[in-house]
Amino acid sequence: MPDRAAKAKVVKARLDTKKAAPKTAADKGKIEAGPLEKVLDNKITKRTFLKGTLAAGAVVGVSALAAKSPISPLQAVSSYPGVQIASSIVLPTSTPSVDPFAPQNVSLNVNGTNYSVSIEPRAMLANVLRDNLGLIGTKMGCNRMSCGACTVLIDGLAHEACQYPAYRAVGHTILTVEGGVPAQAPGSKVTPDPVVVALQNAWVDNDGGQCAFCGPGMIMAAAQLLKQNPNPTVDEIKATLSGNLCRCGNYLNIIASVQAAATTLGGT
Ligand code: FES
Ligand code: FES
């Protein structure tokens, strides 16, 4: 191990070597002068040097753009070193004149009545039913297609309306729990849906609803079943309602309600 004096000697020798090293381009023959040293030798300040460099760069850049003008954004990006743009990408050259997110007027057939309504393209059917048409029988529980509270029939098939774009329902028939109630719109002569009516009555008679929040979704899911299968077994009822949650745990009365509705409609 070298002692402190030996270490100090080594350090001093290194410092002396650094001091002896050439510092500027004035020490010609020891180092080759770089651009900055050449500038300094010509008595030009760093500030003047940088200003001149930037100005020259700007002139070159503008000249290049002018020579290629007009240049598209795609050309500009693809001209960067190392950047490759797939030939299939087409960038818009102008701003669209129509706002794709603006509300549009559409017609929705709900419970046999045609409604004219202005909706945003992103609007979900459950929101349109409740907020635009005032049909608040369709409930919103999770808003994530998990609880089934928002179930409606579209062309006879059960769908969770909370995640069903209203635009997709244009041109199709929508049946909600209000389909069992007459006169939903002023002047409407639409007759109530008999299956939905039977289920609503059975729900009342069999205590199908405890808090009843799940009721509209359960009834509409059961409506699809009874329209396709007038005599469902208990297992078939359970399977049909497996996508609907009842937070009150009222499942036995709900199943009894569906069975009672099936009997009312002529099933056994
Ligand atoms: S609110 Fe639509 S599934 Fe729950
Ligand atoms: S009766 Fe309350 S959630 Fe089903």
Tab-separated table of C-alpha atoms and ligand atoms in Angstrom:
chain	number	residue	atom	x	y	z
A	1	MET	CA	0.000	0.000	0.000
A	2	PRO	CA	1.512	3.386	-0.938
A	3	ASP	CA	1.654	5.876	1.903
A	4	ARG	CA	-0.019	9.318	1.815
A	5	ALA	CA	3.209	11.002	0.652
A	6	ALA	CA	3.528	8.602	-2.294
A	7	LYS	CA	-0.108	9.208	-3.261
A	8	ALA	CA	0.371	12.958	-3.079
A	9	LYS	CA	3.390	12.600	-5.362
A	10	VAL	CA	1.328	10.743	-7.965
A	11	VAL	CA	-1.462	13.326	-7.845
A	12	LYS	CA	0.984	16.224	-8.209
A	13	ALA	CA	2.571	14.534	-11.207
A	14	ARG	CA	-0.869	14.235	-12.871
A	15	LEU	CA	-1.675	17.886	-12.208
A	16	ASP	CA	1.678	18.962	-13.651
A	17	THR	CA	0.970	16.929	-16.777
A	18	LYS	CA	-2.415	18.648	-17.215
A	19	LYS	CA	-0.885	22.082	-16.780
A	20	ALA	CA	1.699	21.310	-19.398
A	21	ALA	CA	-0.974	20.247	-21.938
A	22	PRO	CA	-1.694	22.773	-24.737
A	23	LYS	CA	-4.843	24.838	-24.095
A	24	THR	CA	-5.508	26.706	-27.320
A	25	ALA	CA	-4.866	26.669	-31.027
A	26	ALA	CA	-1.940	28.920	-30.290
A	27	ASP	CA	-0.017	25.751	-29.442
A	28	LYS	CA	0.088	24.792	-33.106
A	29	GLY	CA	2.002	21.648	-33.855
A	30	LYS	CA	0.820	19.989	-30.626
A	31	ILE	CA	-2.896	19.806	-31.485
A	32	GLU	CA	-4.810	20.415	-34.657
A	33	ALA	CA	-6.963	23.532	-34.433
A	34	GLY	CA	-10.734	22.909	-34.570
A	35	PRO	CA	-13.335	25.306	-36.043
A	36	LEU	CA	-13.807	27.127	-32.761
A	37	GLU	CA	-10.056	27.584	-32.258
A	38	LYS	CA	-9.788	28.933	-35.785
A	39	VAL	CA	-12.555	31.426	-35.020
A	40	LEU	CA	-10.839	32.469	-31.810
A	41	ASP	CA	-7.565	32.932	-33.652
A	42	ASN	CA	-9.388	35.324	-35.978
A	43	LYS	CA	-10.573	37.367	-32.972
A	44	ILE	CA	-14.255	36.494	-33.470
A	45	THR	CA	-16.266	36.141	-30.281
A	46	LYS	CA	-18.264	32.997	-29.491
A	47	ARG	CA	-21.510	35.004	-29.668
A	48	THR	CA	-20.669	36.280	-33.128
A	49	PHE	CA	-19.686	32.783	-34.216
A	50	LEU	CA	-22.961	31.217	-33.004
A	51	LYS	CA	-25.085	33.970	-34.525
A	52	GLY	CA	-23.434	33.439	-37.851
A	53	THR	CA	-23.867	29.667	-37.658
A	54	LEU	CA	-27.581	29.895	-36.837
A	55	ALA	CA	-28.225	32.444	-39.551
A	56	ALA	CA	-26.477	30.272	-42.095
A	57	GLY	CA	-28.506	27.242	-41.007
A	58	ALA	CA	-31.767	29.139	-41.324
A	59	VAL	CA	-30.889	30.312	-44.822
A	60	VAL	CA	-30.038	26.756	-45.885
A	61	GLY	CA	-33.274	25.376	-44.349
A	62	VAL	CA	-35.535	27.961	-45.946
A	63	SER	CA	-33.837	27.483	-49.278
A	64	ALA	CA	-34.405	23.726	-49.088
A	65	LEU	CA	-38.102	24.183	-48.246
A	66	ALA	CA	-38.560	26.748	-50.979
A	67	ALA	CA	-36.959	24.417	-53.480
A	68	LYS	CA	-39.366	21.610	-52.548
A	69	SER	CA	-42.434	23.794	-52.022
A	70	PRO	CA	-45.266	22.923	-51.651
A	71	ILE	CA	-44.230	20.238	-49.147
A	72	SER	CA	-46.798	18.003	-47.450
A	73	PRO	CA	-46.570	17.068	-43.754
A	74	LEU	CA	-45.890	13.480	-44.827
A	75	GLN	CA	-42.986	14.594	-47.013
A	76	ALA	CA	-41.639	16.779	-44.237
A	77	VAL	CA	-41.685	13.953	-41.691
A	78	SER	CA	-40.344	11.332	-44.066
A	79	SER	CA	-37.435	13.630	-44.957
A	80	TYR	CA	-36.013	13.266	-41.446
A	81	PRO	CA	-32.983	10.971	-41.364
A	82	GLY	CA	-33.905	7.453	-40.311
A	83	VAL	CA	-37.685	8.051	-40.522
A	84	GLN	CA	-39.639	5.692	-42.750
A	85	ILE	CA	-43.361	6.186	-43.410
A	86	ALA	CA	-45.465	3.295	-44.673
A	87	SER	CA	-46.697	4.074	-48.139
A	88	SER	CA	-50.283	3.170	-47.123
A	89	ILE	CA	-50.564	6.064	-44.648
A	90	VAL	CA	-52.485	8.983	-46.083
A	91	LEU	CA	-52.541	12.109	-43.981
A	92	PRO	CA	-55.492	14.502	-44.311
A	93	THR	CA	-54.587	17.550	-46.326
A	94	SER	CA	-57.473	19.667	-45.058
A	95	THR	CA	-59.754	19.992	-42.033
A	96	PRO	CA	-63.048	18.083	-42.462
A	97	SER	CA	-65.904	20.497	-43.108
A	98	VAL	CA	-68.347	18.348	-41.098
A	99	ASP	CA	-67.821	17.793	-37.379
A	100	PRO	CA	-68.014	13.979	-37.001
A	101	PHE	CA	-68.849	14.372	-33.311
A	102	ALA	CA	-71.748	16.784	-33.766
A	103	PRO	CA	-75.296	15.616	-32.858
A	104	GLN	CA	-77.273	14.137	-35.744
A	105	ASN	CA	-81.000	13.740	-36.203
A	106	VAL	CA	-82.068	10.116	-36.292
A	107	SER	CA	-85.287	8.165	-35.964
A	108	LEU	CA	-85.620	5.441	-33.343
A	109	ASN	CA	-88.474	2.961	-33.225
A	110	VAL	CA	-89.174	2.356	-29.545
A	111	ASN	CA	-92.131	0.269	-28.411
A	112	GLY	CA	-93.802	0.691	-31.805
A	113	THR	CA	-93.480	4.470	-31.893
A	114	ASN	CA	-91.051	6.363	-34.145
A	115	TYR	CA	-89.147	9.025	-32.244
A	116	SER	CA	-87.112	11.735	-33.979
A	117	VAL	CA	-84.165	12.571	-31.789
A	118	SER	CA	-80.879	14.453	-32.024
A	119	ILE	CA	-78.008	12.385	-30.628
A	120	GLU	CA	-74.225	12.434	-30.597
A	121	PRO	CA	-72.600	9.511	-32.448
A	122	ARG	CA	-71.103	8.283	-29.178
A	123	ALA	CA	-74.445	8.228	-27.327
A	124	MET	CA	-75.469	4.917	-25.816
A	125	LEU	CA	-79.005	3.647	-26.187
A	126	ALA	CA	-79.764	3.578	-22.454
A	127	ASN	CA	-78.831	7.247	-22.136
A	128	VAL	CA	-80.901	8.201	-25.163
A	129	LEU	CA	-83.919	6.274	-23.886
A	130	ARG	CA	-83.727	7.879	-20.466
A	131	ASP	CA	-82.374	11.364	-21.181
A	132	ASN	CA	-83.729	12.138	-24.642
A	133	LEU	CA	-86.992	10.187	-24.717
A	134	GLY	CA	-87.841	10.209	-21.009
A	135	LEU	CA	-88.275	6.425	-20.950
A	136	ILE	CA	-86.697	5.968	-17.525
A	137	GLY	CA	-88.012	2.431	-17.027
A	138	THR	CA	-84.679	1.207	-18.395
A	139	LYS	CA	-82.326	1.337	-15.424
A	140	MET	CA	-78.620	2.060	-15.280
A	141	GLY	CA	-76.723	0.027	-12.709
A	142	CYS	CA	-73.104	-0.675	-13.579
A	143	ASN	CA	-72.888	1.024	-16.993
A	144	ARG	CA	-70.381	-1.733	-17.829
A	145	MET	CA	-72.518	-4.546	-19.302
A	146	SER	CA	-72.283	-6.455	-16.044
A	147	CYS	CA	-75.559	-6.140	-14.147
A	148	GLY	CA	-78.225	-6.389	-16.854
A	149	ALA	CA	-80.363	-3.611	-15.351
A	150	CYS	CA	-80.442	-1.810	-18.707
A	151	THR	CA	-81.570	-4.826	-20.774
A	152	VAL	CA	-83.876	-4.045	-23.697
A	153	LEU	CA	-84.899	-6.064	-26.737
A	154	ILE	CA	-83.584	-5.036	-30.137
A	155	ASP	CA	-85.271	-6.959	-32.924
A	156	GLY	CA	-86.405	-9.420	-30.263
A	157	LEU	CA	-82.939	-10.072	-28.781
A	158	ALA	CA	-81.803	-8.939	-25.341
A	159	HIS	CA	-79.003	-6.358	-25.273
A	160	GLU	CA	-77.458	-4.253	-22.550
A	161	ALA	CA	-78.431	-0.773	-23.649
A	162	CYS	CA	-75.788	0.925	-21.511
A	163	GLN	CA	-73.080	-0.086	-23.983
A	164	TYR	CA	-75.174	-0.333	-27.143
A	165	PRO	CA	-74.562	2.674	-29.422
A	166	ALA	CA	-77.892	4.304	-30.166
A	167	TYR	CA	-76.833	4.734	-33.809
A	168	ARG	CA	-76.723	0.969	-34.221
A	169	ALA	CA	-80.375	0.781	-33.204
A	170	VAL	CA	-81.509	3.040	-36.049
A	171	GLY	CA	-83.689	1.016	-38.392
A	172	HIS	CA	-84.355	-1.670	-35.789
A	173	THR	CA	-87.215	-2.219	-33.346
A	174	ILE	CA	-86.518	-1.472	-29.702
A	175	LEU	CA	-88.697	-2.854	-26.937
A	176	THR	CA	-88.331	-1.547	-23.390
A	177	VAL	CA	-90.191	-2.266	-20.170
A	178	GLU	CA	-92.520	0.593	-21.091
A	179	GLY	CA	-93.645	-1.634	-23.969
A	180	GLY	CA	-96.136	-3.109	-21.529
A	181	VAL	CA	-97.747	0.254	-20.955
A	182	PRO	CA	-100.141	1.861	-23.465
A	183	ALA	CA	-99.957	5.422	-24.769
A	184	GLN	CA	-96.265	6.164	-24.376
A	185	ALA	CA	-96.207	9.034	-26.821
A	186	PRO	CA	-98.888	11.684	-27.432
A	187	GLY	CA	-101.415	10.293	-29.908
A	188	SER	CA	-99.818	6.838	-29.890
A	189	LYS	CA	-102.176	3.974	-30.645
A	190	VAL	CA	-99.565	1.308	-30.079
A	191	THR	CA	-100.915	-1.675	-28.183
A	192	PRO	CA	-98.847	-2.970	-25.260
A	193	ASP	CA	-96.654	-5.989	-25.824
A	194	PRO	CA	-98.586	-8.971	-24.338
A	195	VAL	CA	-95.484	-10.793	-23.075
A	196	VAL	CA	-94.194	-7.726	-21.260
A	197	VAL	CA	-97.671	-7.114	-19.802
A	198	ALA	CA	-97.862	-10.707	-18.519
A	199	LEU	CA	-94.423	-10.445	-16.935
A	200	GLN	CA	-95.213	-7.121	-15.266
A	201	ASN	CA	-98.394	-8.526	-13.752
A	202	ALA	CA	-96.603	-11.697	-12.633
A	203	TRP	CA	-93.892	-9.576	-10.992
A	204	VAL	CA	-96.530	-7.796	-8.930
A	205	ASP	CA	-98.412	-10.959	-8.026
A	206	ASN	CA	-95.294	-12.932	-7.022
A	207	ASP	CA	-93.261	-10.206	-5.303
A	208	GLY	CA	-90.737	-10.335	-8.138
A	209	GLY	CA	-89.519	-6.941	-7.055
A	210	GLN	CA	-88.101	-6.334	-3.599
A	211	CYS	CA	-86.526	-2.966	-4.293
A	212	ALA	CA	-87.429	-3.683	-7.971
A	213	PHE	CA	-84.389	-1.935	-9.418
A	214	CYS	CA	-83.412	-5.063	-11.337
A	215	GLY	CA	-87.010	-5.648	-12.462
A	216	PRO	CA	-87.031	-3.895	-15.866
A	217	GLY	CA	-83.877	-5.694	-16.995
A	218	MET	CA	-85.094	-9.050	-15.633
A	219	ILE	CA	-88.482	-8.625	-17.299
A	220	MET	CA	-86.969	-7.797	-20.683
A	221	ALA	CA	-84.522	-10.710	-20.520
A	222	ALA	CA	-87.420	-12.993	-19.573
A	223	ALA	CA	-89.499	-11.498	-22.399
A	224	GLN	CA	-86.971	-12.707	-24.952
A	225	LEU	CA	-87.134	-16.178	-23.406
A	226	LEU	CA	-90.935	-16.417	-23.361
A	227	LYS	CA	-91.234	-15.110	-26.913
A	228	GLN	CA	-88.950	-17.910	-28.093
A	229	ASN	CA	-89.875	-20.592	-25.576
A	230	PRO	CA	-93.369	-20.445	-24.013
A	231	ASN	CA	-92.619	-23.381	-21.681
A	232	PRO	CA	-89.186	-22.805	-20.173
A	233	THR	CA	-87.813	-25.051	-17.466
A	234	VAL	CA	-86.382	-23.610	-14.267
A	235	ASP	CA	-82.888	-24.253	-15.582
A	236	GLU	CA	-83.701	-22.425	-18.806
A	237	ILE	CA	-85.049	-19.490	-16.800
A	238	LYS	CA	-81.909	-19.453	-14.662
A	239	ALA	CA	-79.698	-19.588	-17.744
A	240	THR	CA	-81.604	-16.748	-19.387
A	241	LEU	CA	-81.399	-14.532	-16.313
A	242	SER	CA	-77.773	-15.395	-15.562
A	243	GLY	CA	-76.662	-12.071	-16.986
A	244	ASN	CA	-78.957	-10.104	-14.670
A	245	LEU	CA	-78.031	-9.369	-11.074
A	246	CYS	CA	-80.479	-8.847	-8.231
A	247	ARG	CA	-78.707	-7.127	-5.379
A	248	CYS	CA	-81.638	-7.985	-3.098
A	249	GLY	CA	-81.148	-11.697	-3.783
A	250	ASN	CA	-84.785	-12.064	-4.755
A	251	TYR	CA	-84.076	-14.773	-7.297
A	252	LEU	CA	-86.644	-17.355	-6.130
A	253	ASN	CA	-89.518	-14.899	-6.500
A	254	ILE	CA	-88.142	-13.734	-9.819
A	255	ILE	CA	-88.101	-17.293	-11.189
A	256	ALA	CA	-91.636	-17.838	-9.825
A	257	SER	CA	-92.721	-14.654	-11.601
A	258	VAL	CA	-91.384	-15.861	-14.937
A	259	GLN	CA	-93.130	-19.221	-14.466
A	260	ALA	CA	-96.394	-17.460	-13.631
A	261	ALA	CA	-96.134	-15.269	-16.722
A	262	ALA	CA	-95.520	-18.357	-18.858
A	263	THR	CA	-98.683	-19.917	-17.444
A	264	THR	CA	-100.679	-16.747	-18.130
A	265	LEU	CA	-99.473	-16.693	-21.717
A	266	GLY	CA	-100.672	-20.271	-22.258
A	267	GLY	CA	-97.608	-22.242	-21.332
A	268	THR	CA	-97.652	-24.818	-18.570
B	1	FES	S1	-76.201	-0.840	-16.556
B	1	FES	FE1	-76.028	-1.965	-18.359
B	1	FES	S2	-75.353	-3.893	-17.709
B	1	FES	FE2	-75.375	-2.729	-15.894
B	2	FES	S1	-85.284	-6.721	-6.260
B	2	FES	FE1	-83.775	-5.314	-5.616
B	2	FES	S2	-82.210	-5.565	-7.081
B	2	FES	FE2	-83.595	-7.125	-7.555
